[in-house]
Amino acid sequence: MRAIARVTLQSIADRLGVSRMTVSNAFSRPDQLSDALRGRILAEAESLGYLGPDPSARSLATGATGAVGVLWATELRQALSDEVSARFLGAVADELAPSGLALTLLPTRAEGTVVLARDVAMDGAIAFSCDPRLPALDWLQRRNLPLVYVDMTAPRGQVSITIDDRGGARAAAQHLVDLGHRKVALVTPGFGPDAGPTPGPLPEAARQLRVIAERHAGWMEALMAAGVEPTLVNQPKHVADAGEGARLLFASSDRPTAALCLTDVIAQAVLAAAADAGLRVPEDLAVVGFDDHPLALRTRPTLTTVRQDVDAKGRAAARALLRLIAGRADASLSRPRNRCLPVQLQVRGSTQAGFSRTE
Amino acid sequence: MRAIARVTLQSIADRLGVSRMTVSNAFSRPDQLSDALRGRILAEAESLGYLGPDPSARSLATGATGAVGVLWATELRQALSDEVSARFLGAVADELAPSGLALTLLPTRAEGTVVLARDVAMDGAIAFSCDPRLPALDWLQRRNLPLVYVDMTAPRGQVSITIDDRGGARAAAQHLVDLGHRKVALVTPGFGPDAGPTPGPLPEAARQLRVIAERHAGWMEALMAAGVEPTLVNQPKHVADAGEGARLLFASSDRPTAALCLTDVIAQAVLAAAADAGLRVPEDLAVVGFDDHPLALRTRPTLTTVRQDVDAKGRAAARALLRLIAGRADASLSRPRNRCLPVQLQVRGSTQAGFSRTE
DNA sequence: GTAAATATCTTTACCGGTACAGAAACCCGT
DNA sequence: ACGGGTTTCTGTACCGGTAAAGATATTTAC
């Protein structure tokens, strides 16, 4: 449904009496022709309303598409914070943009994901904290695309960018132990609806999600070493449920004195529930989050949490992917290495009296 | 740098002694050939490791790319909440996925955006709450792509999806007026660093951002009608600054009794600052946000705010874009209409005592 | 039993570019 | 003046598909 015949390289070439290749070079390889001619070509193109080479045609000819995909776990989005995801995406996109690559979202929640993963043109992809058993992930692998796994345990030989979830969680739990807590609740999705007061091992489904599995493992390591058995486990399916779950938690006769939360967003819900139950934080209940989400500073008391640098994670993932893509063309480049970014415990008001008001 | 010669439609055709077109149809138009032959073709393709038609080649031939772009205002991301952006993107992506379209992010913060907007293949685009003077937006228009403007005032003849920012803001301000407040602060980015205690008209830069301009206009309409002149204006550049700014606000001798905040995220920072200053909310200070961000329920007291349905907005935008794209092929389709989604004031604890604990 | 409709596959003609290997003209030092 | 290196442009050969119309069977309708 184009009103007029499309302007192509050839049509410009014809009007100027030069070869099509020369016009192509005027746009893509300015050093291949004289400035004078290039100027005439660009002027003619402008007057004809030509906008530059057609992206699809160029992709076909060059083999590069100008975009990389992100397999995005929208289910986990409910457990992790959207803000963290958005920040990550922003960091990746920013790091990619100078090289002219855009970021294509392949949300896993939608029905069409397999089709997307199979049919959308891309030069590489990032799998961001999604279930490793996802069919769409299979397709990306079969397409033999450069692939970076973020917050996931990568298959052998694949590149992963992770953070030290386990170490951070261990530090968080150890912090509570050091404060003398012996009745500690774990507030995390990943256990089934039948999760009892004392948690068993993580069910298979949760074990697949590295973020949950590792943080859980870290907590358990520190607690077990101290002889503390987590007394209660609460399994919010959505963040919205976390508050409701926390209320149940506090109603228990054997109320915990501290809560380890999978994320800051969940911790915030626990704080709100504690306030509603008339519990003082940190005196009656200590609360620890994870991520150092911006909101950890906006709660009152401020939230003790484990800081991760989402921005750095995004940039590292983008750089690793760029390296992989470059490696396709130049086999002499070394493969990017797996990276595990450090995290750091941030002690604030929700576990230490006196921290409430100040940073 | 492919290890072996690429498997193409032709190579499959050759091995089976059929025409290339038939193989193409086996993948793209199953009704064009017998099931028996199709089965043999697919089996052969499978054994050769063929993954389906090459996306770039297909785009070139069909003129469709399978992706739409989103011009994403990463600057505004700091003022609006990331969570709201992420939710919006998720809704758009979900609505698009069944039709096989992926979502390509074109972040405006990055340097390469113009290149992206010009060179990335897409079938259409959504401009999401970004500065209308953006060069990248020009390119999208010049490419003559189907384009939907979200939270922006669309140029004549273009499609826009907005919410009733002005009406919502008016209702929020009226609510405060009705409660008897006469000293009202506006907490919003958009004024320069020299913004005085009494705000003048919005500067040009802010006027371009529809969300800021409209909400501001709505506030002023209600306040002026009631003879209330906003006493103080505070201009956080980032959300992180909002708390700091609010502290200055409260230090003033002529402390306001209520604060109208551009977003819930900013309101949350104001709440935290109020707590630090020893002010009781809502008794000493009433606070109103905007968006009905999930966190509005997680603050204590819960936050009075103006609810918008971000999910509906995303879906509406996606549907409008799909209509525009379909209209390219079938001129008989009517153009999607501009839509302005309703909003609703949600009164909670931050303006009304007694609402603190309950929803 | 025969003409028209249907199913199945093939032919032809693109889609709009880029890579790479020349070819022609030009420049330079000696 | 002459061989060799540049610069600047052109020719050829793809990149990997799809659309639309044509060519044969094979049915169906009556």
Short mmCIF file of N, CA and C in Angstrom, two decimals, chain A residues 104-236:
data_model
loop_
_atom_site.label_atom_id
_atom_site.label_comp_id
_atom_site.label_asym_id
_atom_site.label_seq_id
_atom_site.Cartn_x
_atom_site.Cartn_y
_atom_site.Cartn_z
N THR A 104 15.42 -6.47 21.49
CA THR A 104 14.09 -6.97 21.19
C THR A 104 13.59 -7.86 22.32
N LEU A 105 12.47 -7.49 22.87
CA LEU A 105 11.92 -8.26 23.98
C LEU A 105 11.18 -9.49 23.49
N LEU A 106 11.47 -10.60 24.12
CA LEU A 106 10.75 -11.83 23.84
C LEU A 106 10.12 -12.29 25.15
N PRO A 107 8.97 -11.75 25.47
CA PRO A 107 8.39 -12.05 26.77
C PRO A 107 7.98 -13.52 26.83
N THR A 108 8.26 -14.15 27.93
CA THR A 108 7.95 -15.59 28.00
C THR A 108 6.53 -15.86 28.41
N ARG A 109 5.85 -14.83 28.88
CA ARG A 109 4.49 -15.07 29.33
C ARG A 109 3.54 -15.29 28.17
N ALA A 110 3.81 -14.58 27.09
CA ALA A 110 2.88 -14.60 25.97
C ALA A 110 2.91 -15.94 25.25
N GLU A 111 1.82 -16.21 24.57
CA GLU A 111 1.68 -17.51 23.92
C GLU A 111 2.61 -17.65 22.74
N GLY A 112 2.87 -16.54 22.08
CA GLY A 112 3.60 -16.63 20.83
C GLY A 112 5.11 -16.71 20.96
N THR A 113 5.61 -16.90 22.16
CA THR A 113 7.05 -16.76 22.36
C THR A 113 7.89 -17.67 21.48
N VAL A 114 7.43 -18.90 21.32
CA VAL A 114 8.22 -19.82 20.52
C VAL A 114 8.36 -19.29 19.11
N VAL A 115 7.25 -18.81 18.59
CA VAL A 115 7.28 -18.24 17.26
C VAL A 115 8.29 -17.09 17.20
N LEU A 116 8.23 -16.25 18.22
CA LEU A 116 9.16 -15.12 18.24
C LEU A 116 10.59 -15.59 18.26
N ALA A 117 10.87 -16.51 19.16
CA ALA A 117 12.25 -16.97 19.32
C ALA A 117 12.74 -17.64 18.04
N ARG A 118 11.82 -18.15 17.26
CA ARG A 118 12.23 -18.85 16.05
C ARG A 118 12.30 -17.91 14.86
N ASP A 119 11.40 -16.93 14.83
CA ASP A 119 11.23 -16.17 13.59
C ASP A 119 11.73 -14.74 13.60
N VAL A 120 12.02 -14.21 14.77
CA VAL A 120 12.47 -12.83 14.77
C VAL A 120 13.97 -12.77 14.47
N ALA A 121 14.31 -11.84 13.62
CA ALA A 121 15.71 -11.71 13.23
C ALA A 121 16.52 -11.12 14.38
N MET A 122 17.60 -11.78 14.72
CA MET A 122 18.49 -11.19 15.73
C MET A 122 19.91 -11.70 15.57
N ASP A 123 20.83 -10.94 16.14
CA ASP A 123 22.24 -11.30 16.03
C ASP A 123 22.73 -12.06 17.25
N GLY A 124 21.90 -12.12 18.26
CA GLY A 124 22.31 -12.78 19.48
C GLY A 124 21.19 -12.60 20.48
N ALA A 125 21.36 -13.16 21.66
CA ALA A 125 20.28 -13.02 22.62
C ALA A 125 20.80 -13.12 24.05
N ILE A 126 20.01 -12.56 24.93
CA ILE A 126 20.28 -12.66 26.35
C ILE A 126 19.10 -13.36 27.00
N ALA A 127 19.38 -14.38 27.76
CA ALA A 127 18.31 -15.04 28.51
C ALA A 127 18.38 -14.51 29.93
N PHE A 128 17.34 -13.84 30.33
CA PHE A 128 17.38 -13.14 31.61
C PHE A 128 16.52 -13.84 32.64
N SER A 129 17.17 -14.55 33.50
CA SER A 129 16.51 -15.10 34.67
C SER A 129 15.23 -15.84 34.34
N CYS A 130 15.32 -16.74 33.37
CA CYS A 130 14.10 -17.47 33.05
C CYS A 130 14.32 -18.96 33.25
N ASP A 131 13.23 -19.66 33.19
CA ASP A 131 13.27 -21.09 33.41
C ASP A 131 14.09 -21.76 32.30
N PRO A 132 15.12 -22.52 32.67
CA PRO A 132 15.99 -23.12 31.65
C PRO A 132 15.27 -24.14 30.77
N ARG A 133 14.09 -24.54 31.20
CA ARG A 133 13.39 -25.55 30.41
C ARG A 133 12.46 -24.94 29.37
N LEU A 134 12.50 -23.63 29.27
CA LEU A 134 11.63 -22.92 28.33
C LEU A 134 11.87 -23.37 26.88
N PRO A 135 10.81 -23.71 26.15
CA PRO A 135 10.99 -24.10 24.75
C PRO A 135 11.65 -23.00 23.93
N ALA A 136 11.27 -21.77 24.22
CA ALA A 136 11.85 -20.66 23.44
C ALA A 136 13.37 -20.65 23.57
N LEU A 137 13.85 -21.02 24.74
CA LEU A 137 15.29 -21.06 24.96
C LEU A 137 15.93 -22.14 24.09
N ASP A 138 15.25 -23.25 23.97
CA ASP A 138 15.72 -24.30 23.07
C ASP A 138 15.94 -23.77 21.66
N TRP A 139 14.96 -23.02 21.21
CA TRP A 139 15.05 -22.51 19.85
C TRP A 139 16.23 -21.60 19.68
N LEU A 140 16.43 -20.75 20.66
CA LEU A 140 17.58 -19.85 20.55
C LEU A 140 18.86 -20.65 20.45
N GLN A 141 18.93 -21.71 21.22
CA GLN A 141 20.13 -22.54 21.18
C GLN A 141 20.26 -23.24 19.82
N ARG A 142 19.15 -23.75 19.33
CA ARG A 142 19.20 -24.44 18.04
C ARG A 142 19.58 -23.50 16.91
N ARG A 143 19.16 -22.26 17.05
CA ARG A 143 19.52 -21.29 16.01
C ARG A 143 21.01 -20.98 16.05
N ASN A 144 21.64 -21.52 17.08
CA ASN A 144 23.09 -21.33 17.17
C ASN A 144 23.45 -19.85 17.30
N LEU A 145 22.62 -19.11 18.00
CA LEU A 145 22.87 -17.69 18.20
C LEU A 145 23.82 -17.49 19.36
N PRO A 146 24.64 -16.44 19.29
CA PRO A 146 25.41 -16.06 20.46
C PRO A 146 24.42 -15.80 21.60
N LEU A 147 24.71 -16.39 22.75
CA LEU A 147 23.70 -16.36 23.81
C LEU A 147 24.40 -16.14 25.14
N VAL A 148 23.85 -15.22 25.91
CA VAL A 148 24.39 -14.97 27.24
C VAL A 148 23.29 -15.24 28.27
N TYR A 149 23.64 -15.99 29.28
CA TYR A 149 22.68 -16.31 30.33
C TYR A 149 22.90 -15.38 31.51
N VAL A 150 21.84 -14.72 31.93
CA VAL A 150 21.96 -13.82 33.06
C VAL A 150 21.11 -14.33 34.23
N ASP A 151 21.71 -14.38 35.37
CA ASP A 151 21.03 -14.90 36.55
C ASP A 151 20.52 -16.31 36.31
N MET A 152 21.28 -17.04 35.55
CA MET A 152 20.92 -18.42 35.28
C MET A 152 22.19 -19.26 35.29
N THR A 153 22.03 -20.52 35.57
CA THR A 153 23.16 -21.43 35.44
C THR A 153 23.24 -21.82 33.97
N ALA A 154 24.31 -21.45 33.32
CA ALA A 154 24.41 -21.69 31.88
C ALA A 154 24.80 -23.14 31.62
N PRO A 155 24.28 -23.68 30.52
CA PRO A 155 24.74 -25.00 30.09
C PRO A 155 26.25 -24.95 29.84
N ARG A 156 26.85 -26.09 29.87
CA ARG A 156 28.29 -26.17 29.67
C ARG A 156 28.73 -25.47 28.40
N GLY A 157 29.77 -24.68 28.53
CA GLY A 157 30.31 -24.02 27.35
C GLY A 157 29.62 -22.72 27.00
N GLN A 158 28.57 -22.40 27.72
CA GLN A 158 27.87 -21.14 27.45
C GLN A 158 28.29 -20.08 28.45
N VAL A 159 28.05 -18.86 28.09
CA VAL A 159 28.49 -17.75 28.92
C VAL A 159 27.39 -17.31 29.90
N SER A 160 27.78 -17.10 31.12
CA SER A 160 26.78 -16.62 32.07
C SER A 160 27.30 -15.41 32.85
N ILE A 161 26.36 -14.54 33.19
CA ILE A 161 26.63 -13.43 34.07
C ILE A 161 25.71 -13.61 35.27
N THR A 162 26.30 -13.72 36.42
CA THR A 162 25.46 -13.90 37.60
C THR A 162 25.95 -12.98 38.71
N ILE A 163 25.21 -12.98 39.79
CA ILE A 163 25.71 -12.30 40.97
C ILE A 163 25.87 -13.35 42.06
N ASP A 164 26.55 -12.98 43.09
CA ASP A 164 26.81 -13.94 44.17
C ASP A 164 25.58 -14.05 45.07
N ASP A 165 24.53 -14.61 44.51
CA ASP A 165 23.28 -14.73 45.26
C ASP A 165 23.49 -15.52 46.55
N ARG A 166 24.24 -16.59 46.43
CA ARG A 166 24.40 -17.46 47.58
C ARG A 166 25.18 -16.78 48.70
N GLY A 167 26.29 -16.16 48.29
CA GLY A 167 27.10 -15.48 49.30
C GLY A 167 26.34 -14.34 49.96
N GLY A 168 25.59 -13.61 49.16
CA GLY A 168 24.82 -12.51 49.70
C GLY A 168 23.77 -12.99 50.68
N ALA A 169 23.09 -14.05 50.29
CA ALA A 169 22.05 -14.59 51.16
C ALA A 169 22.67 -15.12 52.45
N ARG A 170 23.82 -15.75 52.31
CA ARG A 170 24.51 -16.27 53.49
C ARG A 170 24.86 -15.12 54.44
N ALA A 171 25.36 -14.04 53.87
CA ALA A 171 25.71 -12.89 54.69
C ALA A 171 24.48 -12.32 55.39
N ALA A 172 23.38 -12.28 54.65
CA ALA A 172 22.14 -11.75 55.22
C ALA A 172 21.70 -12.62 56.41
N ALA A 173 21.74 -13.93 56.21
CA ALA A 173 21.30 -14.84 57.27
C ALA A 173 22.27 -14.78 58.45
N GLN A 174 23.55 -14.72 58.13
CA GLN A 174 24.55 -14.67 59.19
C GLN A 174 24.37 -13.42 60.04
N HIS A 175 24.02 -12.36 59.37
CA HIS A 175 23.78 -11.10 60.07
C HIS A 175 22.68 -11.29 61.11
N LEU A 176 21.62 -11.97 60.74
CA LEU A 176 20.53 -12.22 61.70
C LEU A 176 21.00 -13.12 62.83
N VAL A 177 21.75 -14.14 62.45
CA VAL A 177 22.28 -15.05 63.47
C VAL A 177 23.13 -14.28 64.48
N ASP A 178 23.97 -13.41 63.93
CA ASP A 178 24.86 -12.63 64.80
C ASP A 178 24.08 -11.73 65.74
N LEU A 179 22.92 -11.31 65.28
CA LEU A 179 22.09 -10.46 66.14
C LEU A 179 21.34 -11.29 67.18
N GLY A 180 21.51 -12.59 67.09
CA GLY A 180 20.91 -13.44 68.11
C GLY A 180 19.57 -14.06 67.73
N HIS A 181 19.16 -13.87 66.51
CA HIS A 181 17.86 -14.43 66.12
C HIS A 181 17.93 -15.95 66.00
N ARG A 182 16.90 -16.61 66.52
CA ARG A 182 16.83 -18.06 66.43
C ARG A 182 15.56 -18.54 65.77
N LYS A 183 14.63 -17.63 65.62
CA LYS A 183 13.39 -17.98 64.92
C LYS A 183 13.26 -17.10 63.68
N VAL A 184 13.66 -17.70 62.58
CA VAL A 184 13.77 -16.93 61.34
C VAL A 184 12.81 -17.47 60.29
N ALA A 185 12.04 -16.57 59.70
CA ALA A 185 11.14 -16.96 58.62
C ALA A 185 11.78 -16.68 57.26
N LEU A 186 11.50 -17.55 56.33
CA LEU A 186 11.93 -17.30 54.96
C LEU A 186 10.70 -16.90 54.16
N VAL A 187 10.75 -15.76 53.55
CA VAL A 187 9.60 -15.31 52.77
C VAL A 187 10.01 -15.31 51.30
N THR A 188 9.54 -16.30 50.63
CA THR A 188 9.98 -16.49 49.24
C THR A 188 8.98 -17.31 48.46
N PRO A 189 8.80 -16.98 47.20
CA PRO A 189 8.04 -17.91 46.37
C PRO A 189 8.92 -19.11 46.08
N GLY A 190 8.35 -20.13 45.57
CA GLY A 190 9.17 -21.28 45.21
C GLY A 190 8.73 -22.55 45.92
N PHE A 191 8.09 -22.40 47.08
CA PHE A 191 7.54 -23.57 47.72
C PHE A 191 6.09 -23.71 47.30
N GLY A 192 5.64 -24.92 47.30
CA GLY A 192 4.26 -25.13 46.90
C GLY A 192 3.31 -24.57 47.94
N PRO A 193 2.03 -24.61 47.63
CA PRO A 193 1.03 -24.09 48.55
C PRO A 193 0.98 -24.89 49.87
N ASP A 194 1.57 -26.06 49.84
CA ASP A 194 1.51 -26.91 51.03
C ASP A 194 2.77 -26.77 51.90
N ALA A 195 3.58 -25.76 51.59
CA ALA A 195 4.81 -25.60 52.35
C ALA A 195 4.50 -25.47 53.84
N GLY A 196 5.14 -26.29 54.60
CA GLY A 196 4.83 -26.34 56.02
C GLY A 196 5.60 -25.31 56.81
N PRO A 197 5.43 -25.36 58.11
CA PRO A 197 6.12 -24.43 59.00
C PRO A 197 7.64 -24.62 58.93
N THR A 198 8.07 -25.81 58.69
CA THR A 198 9.51 -26.02 58.49
C THR A 198 9.72 -26.46 57.05
N PRO A 199 10.51 -25.71 56.35
CA PRO A 199 10.64 -26.00 54.92
C PRO A 199 11.50 -27.22 54.65
N GLY A 200 11.06 -27.99 53.70
CA GLY A 200 11.90 -29.08 53.23
C GLY A 200 12.82 -28.52 52.17
N PRO A 201 13.40 -29.40 51.38
CA PRO A 201 14.22 -28.93 50.27
C PRO A 201 13.35 -28.22 49.25
N LEU A 202 13.94 -27.37 48.48
CA LEU A 202 13.20 -26.66 47.45
C LEU A 202 12.62 -27.64 46.45
N PRO A 203 11.39 -27.43 46.06
CA PRO A 203 10.82 -28.28 45.01
C PRO A 203 11.53 -28.04 43.69
N GLU A 204 11.36 -29.00 42.80
CA GLU A 204 12.05 -28.98 41.52
C GLU A 204 11.83 -27.67 40.76
N ALA A 205 10.59 -27.22 40.72
CA ALA A 205 10.27 -26.04 39.92
C ALA A 205 11.10 -24.84 40.38
N ALA A 206 11.22 -24.68 41.69
CA ALA A 206 11.96 -23.54 42.21
C ALA A 206 13.45 -23.73 42.02
N ARG A 207 13.88 -24.97 42.10
CA ARG A 207 15.30 -25.24 41.95
C ARG A 207 15.80 -24.81 40.59
N GLN A 208 14.90 -24.78 39.62
CA GLN A 208 15.29 -24.38 38.28
C GLN A 208 15.56 -22.88 38.18
N LEU A 209 14.94 -22.14 39.06
CA LEU A 209 15.16 -20.70 39.02
C LEU A 209 16.33 -20.36 39.91
N ARG A 210 17.43 -20.08 39.29
CA ARG A 210 18.67 -19.93 40.01
C ARG A 210 18.59 -18.91 41.13
N VAL A 211 17.94 -17.80 40.86
CA VAL A 211 17.89 -16.75 41.88
C VAL A 211 17.25 -17.29 43.16
N ILE A 212 16.18 -17.99 43.01
CA ILE A 212 15.51 -18.54 44.20
C ILE A 212 16.37 -19.63 44.84
N ALA A 213 16.85 -20.53 44.02
CA ALA A 213 17.60 -21.67 44.56
C ALA A 213 18.85 -21.22 45.29
N GLU A 214 19.58 -20.30 44.70
CA GLU A 214 20.85 -19.88 45.29
C GLU A 214 20.64 -19.07 46.57
N ARG A 215 19.69 -18.17 46.51
CA ARG A 215 19.46 -17.37 47.71
C ARG A 215 18.99 -18.27 48.84
N HIS A 216 18.15 -19.18 48.49
CA HIS A 216 17.66 -20.12 49.50
C HIS A 216 18.82 -20.93 50.07
N ALA A 217 19.67 -21.40 49.18
CA ALA A 217 20.82 -22.20 49.63
C ALA A 217 21.72 -21.39 50.57
N GLY A 218 21.94 -20.14 50.21
CA GLY A 218 22.78 -19.28 51.04
C GLY A 218 22.20 -19.09 52.43
N TRP A 219 20.91 -18.84 52.48
CA TRP A 219 20.26 -18.71 53.78
C TRP A 219 20.47 -19.95 54.62
N MET A 220 20.19 -21.08 53.98
CA MET A 220 20.24 -22.34 54.72
C MET A 220 21.65 -22.64 55.23
N GLU A 221 22.63 -22.35 54.41
CA GLU A 221 24.00 -22.60 54.83
C GLU A 221 24.31 -21.90 56.15
N ALA A 222 23.99 -20.61 56.19
CA ALA A 222 24.31 -19.86 57.40
C ALA A 222 23.45 -20.30 58.57
N LEU A 223 22.19 -20.53 58.32
CA LEU A 223 21.29 -20.91 59.42
C LEU A 223 21.67 -22.28 59.97
N MET A 224 21.90 -23.22 59.10
CA MET A 224 22.24 -24.57 59.54
C MET A 224 23.55 -24.58 60.33
N ALA A 225 24.50 -23.83 59.81
CA ALA A 225 25.79 -23.78 60.50
C ALA A 225 25.63 -23.25 61.92
N ALA A 226 24.63 -22.41 62.11
CA ALA A 226 24.42 -21.85 63.45
C ALA A 226 23.42 -22.68 64.23
N GLY A 227 22.99 -23.77 63.63
CA GLY A 227 22.03 -24.61 64.33
C GLY A 227 20.64 -24.03 64.37
N VAL A 228 20.38 -23.07 63.51
CA VAL A 228 19.04 -22.48 63.46
C VAL A 228 18.24 -23.13 62.35
N GLU A 229 17.08 -23.60 62.69
CA GLU A 229 16.23 -24.14 61.65
C GLU A 229 15.13 -23.14 61.36
N PRO A 230 15.01 -22.72 60.12
CA PRO A 230 13.98 -21.72 59.83
C PRO A 230 12.62 -22.23 60.28
N THR A 231 11.92 -21.40 61.02
CA THR A 231 10.70 -21.91 61.62
C THR A 231 9.51 -21.83 60.70
N LEU A 232 9.53 -20.88 59.83
CA LEU A 232 8.33 -20.70 59.03
C LEU A 232 8.72 -20.33 57.62
N VAL A 233 7.94 -20.79 56.75
CA VAL A 233 8.15 -20.41 55.37
C VAL A 233 6.85 -19.92 54.79
N ASN A 234 6.97 -18.90 54.05
CA ASN A 234 5.78 -18.32 53.49
C ASN A 234 6.00 -18.18 52.00
N GLN A 235 4.97 -18.51 51.22
CA GLN A 235 5.20 -18.61 49.79
C GLN A 235 4.30 -17.70 48.97
N PRO A 236 4.62 -16.44 48.93
CA PRO A 236 3.79 -15.55 48.12
C PRO A 236 3.93 -15.92 46.64
#
